[in-house]
Short mmCIF file of N, CA, C and O in Angstrom, two decimals:
data_model
loop_
_atom_site.label_atom_id
_atom_site.label_comp_id
_atom_site.label_asym_id
_atom_site.label_seq_id
_atom_site.Cartn_x
_atom_site.Cartn_y
_atom_site.Cartn_z
N UNK A 1 115.99 123.91 73.69
CA UNK A 1 115.22 122.71 73.35
C UNK A 1 115.84 121.51 74.04
O UNK A 1 117.01 121.49 74.34
N UNK A 2 115.04 120.50 74.26
CA UNK A 2 115.48 119.31 74.98
C UNK A 2 116.29 118.39 74.07
O UNK A 2 116.00 118.25 72.89
N UNK A 3 117.31 117.76 74.66
CA UNK A 3 118.13 116.81 73.91
C UNK A 3 117.34 115.57 73.53
O UNK A 3 117.55 114.98 72.49
N UNK A 4 116.43 115.18 74.42
CA UNK A 4 115.64 113.97 74.18
C UNK A 4 114.17 114.34 74.10
O UNK A 4 113.73 115.34 74.65
N UNK A 5 113.41 113.50 73.44
CA UNK A 5 111.98 113.71 73.37
C UNK A 5 111.32 113.23 74.65
O UNK A 5 111.77 112.26 75.26
N UNK A 6 110.25 113.90 75.09
CA UNK A 6 109.56 113.44 76.29
C UNK A 6 108.86 112.12 76.04
O UNK A 6 108.47 111.81 74.93
N UNK A 7 108.72 111.37 77.08
CA UNK A 7 108.00 110.10 76.98
C UNK A 7 108.69 109.02 77.76
O UNK A 7 109.92 108.92 77.76
N UNK A 8 107.92 108.23 78.47
CA UNK A 8 108.47 107.13 79.24
C UNK A 8 109.01 107.53 80.59
O UNK A 8 109.53 106.70 81.32
N UNK A 9 108.90 108.80 80.96
CA UNK A 9 109.44 109.24 82.24
C UNK A 9 108.51 108.89 83.40
O UNK A 9 108.94 108.83 84.53
N UNK A 10 107.25 108.65 83.12
CA UNK A 10 106.32 108.24 84.15
C UNK A 10 105.94 106.80 83.88
O UNK A 10 105.42 106.48 82.81
N UNK A 11 106.23 105.95 84.84
CA UNK A 11 105.94 104.53 84.69
C UNK A 11 105.08 104.05 85.83
O UNK A 11 105.09 104.63 86.92
N UNK A 12 104.34 103.00 85.59
CA UNK A 12 103.48 102.42 86.61
C UNK A 12 104.26 101.32 87.31
O UNK A 12 104.76 100.40 86.67
N UNK A 13 104.36 101.43 88.63
CA UNK A 13 105.10 100.41 89.39
C UNK A 13 104.23 99.20 89.66
O UNK A 13 103.06 99.16 89.28
N UNK A 14 104.78 98.21 90.32
CA UNK A 14 104.08 96.95 90.55
C UNK A 14 102.80 97.12 91.35
O UNK A 14 101.87 96.34 91.20
N UNK A 15 102.73 98.12 92.19
CA UNK A 15 101.54 98.35 93.00
C UNK A 15 100.49 99.15 92.26
O UNK A 15 99.40 99.39 92.76
N UNK A 16 100.80 99.59 91.04
CA UNK A 16 99.85 100.35 90.24
C UNK A 16 99.99 101.85 90.39
O UNK A 16 99.23 102.60 89.78
N UNK A 17 100.94 102.32 91.18
CA UNK A 17 101.17 103.75 91.36
C UNK A 17 102.10 104.27 90.26
O UNK A 17 102.90 103.52 89.72
N UNK A 18 101.98 105.53 89.96
CA UNK A 18 102.84 106.13 88.94
C UNK A 18 104.08 106.72 89.60
O UNK A 18 103.98 107.43 90.58
N UNK A 19 105.23 106.42 89.03
CA UNK A 19 106.52 106.91 89.52
C UNK A 19 107.19 107.72 88.41
O UNK A 19 107.14 107.36 87.24
N UNK A 20 107.85 108.83 88.79
CA UNK A 20 108.61 109.63 87.84
C UNK A 20 110.04 109.08 87.81
O UNK A 20 110.69 108.98 88.84
N UNK A 21 110.51 108.73 86.64
CA UNK A 21 111.87 108.22 86.46
C UNK A 21 112.79 109.42 86.19
O UNK A 21 112.77 109.99 85.10
N UNK A 22 113.56 109.81 87.21
CA UNK A 22 114.42 110.98 87.08
C UNK A 22 115.41 110.87 85.93
O UNK A 22 115.71 111.86 85.27
N UNK A 23 115.92 109.67 85.70
CA UNK A 23 116.92 109.51 84.64
C UNK A 23 116.32 109.62 83.25
O UNK A 23 117.04 109.80 82.27
N UNK A 24 115.00 109.54 83.15
CA UNK A 24 114.33 109.63 81.85
C UNK A 24 113.65 110.98 81.64
O UNK A 24 113.48 111.42 80.51
N UNK A 25 113.29 111.64 82.72
CA UNK A 25 112.58 112.93 82.64
C UNK A 25 113.47 113.97 81.96
O UNK A 25 114.63 114.15 82.34
N UNK A 26 112.92 114.66 80.95
CA UNK A 26 113.68 115.70 80.25
C UNK A 26 113.27 117.10 80.69
O UNK A 26 113.76 118.09 80.16
N UNK A 27 112.34 117.18 81.65
CA UNK A 27 111.94 118.47 82.18
C UNK A 27 111.05 119.28 81.26
O UNK A 27 111.04 120.51 81.34
N UNK A 28 110.27 118.64 80.42
CA UNK A 28 109.43 119.35 79.46
C UNK A 28 108.17 119.95 80.08
O UNK A 28 107.53 120.80 79.49
N UNK A 29 107.78 119.51 81.27
CA UNK A 29 106.64 120.00 82.03
C UNK A 29 105.28 119.60 81.46
O UNK A 29 104.25 120.05 81.93
N UNK A 30 105.27 118.77 80.43
CA UNK A 30 103.99 118.37 79.84
C UNK A 30 103.11 117.62 80.84
O UNK A 30 101.89 117.78 80.84
N UNK A 31 103.71 116.82 81.69
CA UNK A 31 102.93 116.06 82.68
C UNK A 31 102.26 117.00 83.67
O UNK A 31 101.16 116.72 84.16
N UNK A 32 102.90 118.12 84.01
CA UNK A 32 102.30 119.06 84.96
C UNK A 32 101.06 119.70 84.37
O UNK A 32 100.14 120.05 85.10
N UNK A 33 101.03 119.84 83.06
CA UNK A 33 99.87 120.40 82.38
C UNK A 33 98.77 119.34 82.22
O UNK A 33 97.60 119.62 82.40
N UNK A 34 99.18 118.13 81.90
CA UNK A 34 98.22 117.07 81.58
C UNK A 34 97.60 116.40 82.80
O UNK A 34 96.53 115.81 82.69
N UNK A 35 98.23 116.46 83.96
CA UNK A 35 97.74 115.73 85.13
C UNK A 35 96.37 116.26 85.56
O UNK A 35 96.23 117.42 85.93
N UNK A 36 95.35 115.39 85.51
CA UNK A 36 94.00 115.85 85.88
C UNK A 36 93.83 116.05 87.39
O UNK A 36 92.85 116.64 87.83
N UNK A 37 94.77 115.56 88.20
CA UNK A 37 94.66 115.65 89.65
C UNK A 37 95.48 116.79 90.25
O UNK A 37 95.40 117.03 91.45
N UNK A 38 96.30 117.44 89.45
CA UNK A 38 97.11 118.54 89.96
C UNK A 38 98.21 118.10 90.91
O UNK A 38 98.62 118.86 91.79
N UNK A 39 98.71 116.87 90.75
CA UNK A 39 99.74 116.36 91.66
C UNK A 39 101.10 116.24 91.01
O UNK A 39 102.02 115.69 91.61
N UNK A 40 101.27 116.74 89.81
CA UNK A 40 102.57 116.75 89.14
C UNK A 40 103.14 118.16 89.26
O UNK A 40 102.45 119.14 89.00
N UNK A 41 104.40 118.24 89.66
CA UNK A 41 105.04 119.52 89.86
C UNK A 41 106.39 119.55 89.15
O UNK A 41 106.88 118.52 88.69
N UNK A 42 106.98 120.72 89.07
CA UNK A 42 108.29 120.89 88.41
C UNK A 42 109.25 121.51 89.40
O UNK A 42 108.97 122.54 90.02
N UNK A 43 110.41 120.89 89.58
CA UNK A 43 111.45 121.39 90.47
C UNK A 43 112.44 122.19 89.63
O UNK A 43 113.14 121.62 88.79
N UNK A 44 112.50 123.50 89.86
CA UNK A 44 113.39 124.34 89.07
C UNK A 44 114.86 124.05 89.34
O UNK A 44 115.71 124.28 88.47
N UNK A 45 115.18 123.55 90.53
CA UNK A 45 116.57 123.24 90.85
C UNK A 45 117.07 122.02 90.08
O UNK A 45 118.16 122.02 89.53
N UNK A 46 116.25 120.96 90.06
CA UNK A 46 116.66 119.73 89.37
C UNK A 46 116.24 119.72 87.91
O UNK A 46 116.71 118.90 87.14
N UNK A 47 115.33 120.61 87.54
CA UNK A 47 114.75 120.68 86.20
C UNK A 47 114.08 119.35 85.83
O UNK A 47 114.16 118.89 84.70
N UNK A 48 113.40 118.77 86.82
CA UNK A 48 112.70 117.49 86.65
C UNK A 48 111.29 117.61 87.22
O UNK A 48 111.03 118.42 88.11
N UNK A 49 110.42 116.75 86.73
CA UNK A 49 109.08 116.66 87.27
C UNK A 49 109.10 115.80 88.52
O UNK A 49 109.98 114.95 88.70
N UNK A 50 108.16 116.04 89.39
CA UNK A 50 107.99 115.18 90.57
C UNK A 50 106.52 115.21 90.97
O UNK A 50 105.76 116.05 90.50
N UNK A 51 106.12 114.26 91.78
CA UNK A 51 104.74 114.24 92.23
C UNK A 51 104.69 114.15 93.75
O UNK A 51 105.71 113.89 94.39
N UNK A 52 103.54 114.34 94.28
CA UNK A 52 103.36 114.29 95.73
C UNK A 52 103.86 112.96 96.27
O UNK A 52 103.53 111.90 95.76
N UNK A 53 104.67 113.03 97.33
CA UNK A 53 105.16 111.81 97.99
C UNK A 53 104.68 111.75 99.44
O UNK A 53 105.28 111.08 100.27
N UNK A 54 103.62 112.48 99.72
CA UNK A 54 103.02 112.54 101.06
C UNK A 54 104.02 113.05 102.10
O UNK A 54 103.93 112.71 103.27
N UNK A 55 104.95 113.87 101.68
CA UNK A 55 105.96 114.46 102.57
C UNK A 55 106.64 113.40 103.42
O UNK A 55 106.90 113.59 104.61
N UNK A 56 106.89 112.26 102.81
CA UNK A 56 107.58 111.19 103.51
C UNK A 56 106.76 110.51 104.60
O UNK A 56 107.31 109.86 105.48
N UNK A 57 105.46 110.67 104.56
CA UNK A 57 104.59 110.03 105.55
C UNK A 57 103.95 110.98 106.54
O UNK A 57 103.18 110.57 107.39
N UNK A 58 104.26 112.26 106.43
CA UNK A 58 103.64 113.27 107.29
C UNK A 58 103.22 114.45 106.42
O UNK A 58 103.84 115.51 106.45
N UNK A 59 102.17 114.27 105.60
CA UNK A 59 101.81 115.31 104.63
C UNK A 59 101.44 116.65 105.30
O UNK A 59 100.58 116.70 106.17
N UNK A 60 102.16 117.68 104.89
CA UNK A 60 101.96 119.01 105.46
C UNK A 60 100.55 119.53 105.19
O UNK A 60 99.97 120.21 106.04
N UNK A 61 99.97 119.19 104.06
CA UNK A 61 98.62 119.67 103.74
C UNK A 61 97.60 119.14 104.75
O UNK A 61 96.69 119.86 105.15
N UNK A 62 97.77 117.90 105.19
CA UNK A 62 96.83 117.32 106.16
C UNK A 62 96.97 117.98 107.52
O UNK A 62 95.96 118.28 108.18
N UNK A 63 98.18 118.24 107.96
CA UNK A 63 98.35 118.86 109.28
C UNK A 63 97.98 120.35 109.26
O UNK A 63 97.62 120.90 110.30
N UNK A 64 98.04 120.99 108.10
CA UNK A 64 97.73 122.41 108.02
C UNK A 64 96.25 122.70 107.73
O UNK A 64 95.80 123.82 107.92
N UNK A 65 95.49 121.70 107.32
CA UNK A 65 94.09 121.90 106.92
C UNK A 65 93.23 122.25 108.14
O UNK A 65 93.05 121.41 109.03
N UNK A 66 92.69 123.48 108.20
CA UNK A 66 91.94 123.90 109.39
C UNK A 66 90.59 123.20 109.55
O UNK A 66 90.05 123.15 110.65
N UNK A 67 90.05 122.66 108.48
CA UNK A 67 88.74 122.00 108.58
C UNK A 67 88.84 120.48 108.58
O UNK A 67 87.83 119.80 108.60
N UNK A 68 90.07 119.97 108.55
CA UNK A 68 90.32 118.53 108.49
C UNK A 68 89.66 117.88 107.27
O UNK A 68 89.27 116.72 107.30
N UNK A 69 89.55 118.65 106.19
CA UNK A 69 89.03 118.10 104.94
C UNK A 69 90.04 117.14 104.34
O UNK A 69 89.67 116.22 103.61
N UNK A 70 91.32 117.35 104.64
CA UNK A 70 92.38 116.45 104.22
C UNK A 70 92.92 115.78 105.47
O UNK A 70 93.32 116.45 106.42
N UNK A 71 92.89 114.47 105.48
CA UNK A 71 93.44 113.73 106.61
C UNK A 71 94.40 112.67 106.09
O UNK A 71 94.33 112.29 104.92
N UNK A 72 95.27 112.21 106.95
CA UNK A 72 96.20 111.16 106.59
C UNK A 72 96.22 110.14 107.70
O UNK A 72 96.34 110.49 108.88
N UNK A 73 96.04 108.89 107.32
CA UNK A 73 96.09 107.81 108.30
C UNK A 73 97.13 106.81 107.84
O UNK A 73 97.09 106.33 106.71
N UNK A 74 98.06 106.52 108.71
CA UNK A 74 99.08 105.52 108.42
C UNK A 74 98.52 104.17 108.83
O UNK A 74 98.49 103.84 110.01
N UNK A 75 98.02 103.45 107.86
CA UNK A 75 97.38 102.16 108.15
C UNK A 75 98.19 101.03 107.54
O UNK A 75 98.97 101.22 106.61
N UNK A 76 97.99 99.86 108.08
CA UNK A 76 98.66 98.67 107.56
C UNK A 76 98.16 98.37 106.16
O UNK A 76 96.98 98.51 105.86
N UNK A 77 99.06 97.97 105.28
CA UNK A 77 98.69 97.63 103.91
C UNK A 77 97.73 96.45 103.92
O UNK A 77 97.94 95.47 104.61
N UNK A 78 96.67 96.58 103.14
CA UNK A 78 95.68 95.51 103.06
C UNK A 78 96.30 94.24 102.50
O UNK A 78 97.26 94.28 101.73
N UNK A 79 95.76 93.11 102.89
CA UNK A 79 96.29 91.82 102.45
C UNK A 79 96.28 91.65 100.93
O UNK A 79 97.13 90.98 100.38
N UNK A 80 95.34 92.26 100.23
CA UNK A 80 95.20 92.06 98.80
C UNK A 80 96.34 92.69 98.00
O UNK A 80 96.57 92.32 96.86
N UNK A 81 97.08 93.61 98.58
CA UNK A 81 98.10 94.31 97.80
C UNK A 81 99.20 93.39 97.30
O UNK A 81 99.69 93.55 96.19
N UNK A 82 99.58 92.38 98.09
CA UNK A 82 100.64 91.46 97.66
C UNK A 82 100.24 90.69 96.42
O UNK A 82 101.00 90.60 95.46
N UNK A 83 99.03 90.15 96.42
CA UNK A 83 98.54 89.42 95.25
C UNK A 83 98.39 90.35 94.05
O UNK A 83 98.74 90.01 92.93
N UNK A 84 97.86 91.55 94.31
CA UNK A 84 97.69 92.52 93.24
C UNK A 84 99.03 92.91 92.64
O UNK A 84 99.20 92.94 91.42
N UNK A 85 100.01 93.19 93.50
CA UNK A 85 101.34 93.59 93.02
C UNK A 85 102.01 92.47 92.23
O UNK A 85 102.63 92.73 91.20
N UNK A 86 101.86 91.24 92.68
CA UNK A 86 102.46 90.11 91.96
C UNK A 86 101.83 89.96 90.58
O UNK A 86 102.53 89.78 89.58
N UNK A 87 100.52 90.08 90.52
CA UNK A 87 99.82 89.97 89.22
C UNK A 87 100.19 91.13 88.32
O UNK A 87 100.45 90.97 87.15
N UNK A 88 100.25 92.32 88.89
CA UNK A 88 100.57 93.53 88.12
C UNK A 88 102.00 93.44 87.59
O UNK A 88 102.27 93.79 86.45
N UNK A 89 102.92 92.98 88.42
CA UNK A 89 104.31 92.84 88.00
C UNK A 89 104.43 91.88 86.84
O UNK A 89 105.12 92.16 85.84
N UNK A 90 103.74 90.76 86.92
CA UNK A 90 103.77 89.78 85.83
C UNK A 90 103.23 90.39 84.55
O UNK A 90 103.79 90.18 83.47
N UNK A 91 102.16 91.16 84.66
CA UNK A 91 101.55 91.79 83.48
C UNK A 91 102.49 92.83 82.88
O UNK A 91 102.68 92.89 81.66
N UNK A 92 103.09 93.68 83.74
CA UNK A 92 104.01 94.71 83.24
C UNK A 92 105.23 94.09 82.59
O UNK A 92 105.66 94.51 81.51
N UNK A 93 105.79 93.06 83.20
CA UNK A 93 106.96 92.39 82.63
C UNK A 93 106.62 91.71 81.30
O UNK A 93 107.44 91.70 80.38
N UNK A 94 105.43 91.16 81.18
CA UNK A 94 105.01 90.53 79.94
C UNK A 94 104.90 91.55 78.81
O UNK A 94 105.33 91.30 77.69
N UNK A 95 104.39 92.73 79.14
CA UNK A 95 104.28 93.79 78.13
C UNK A 95 105.65 94.30 77.73
O UNK A 95 105.93 94.49 76.55
N UNK A 96 106.54 94.45 78.70
CA UNK A 96 107.90 94.94 78.41
C UNK A 96 108.70 93.92 77.59
O UNK A 96 109.59 94.30 76.84
N UNK A 97 108.38 92.65 77.74
CA UNK A 97 109.10 91.60 77.02
C UNK A 97 108.73 91.54 75.54
O UNK A 97 109.45 90.95 74.74
N UNK A 98 107.63 92.17 75.20
CA UNK A 98 107.19 92.12 73.79
C UNK A 98 108.10 92.87 72.88
O UNK A 98 108.74 93.77 73.06
#
């Protein structure tokens, strides 16, 4: 059984993406079951959950797809992301301060 209860290991960062907090993850695998997108995985070596990180910018699934149904384009971040991230950060910090 786990020393700690699951919860809080997945947090939303300032850009609105979900990040797995390794120091909080207890390895319960509940997120791998609950994820509706199938992008949560379990690493047996670290006994922690992790999610797709696009293979560091060169996703193997995109290069291996024979029909090019999956593609990856490294594009410049849209201008709106800075404003969105600043607003999101303020909102997240306000909630955490409560």
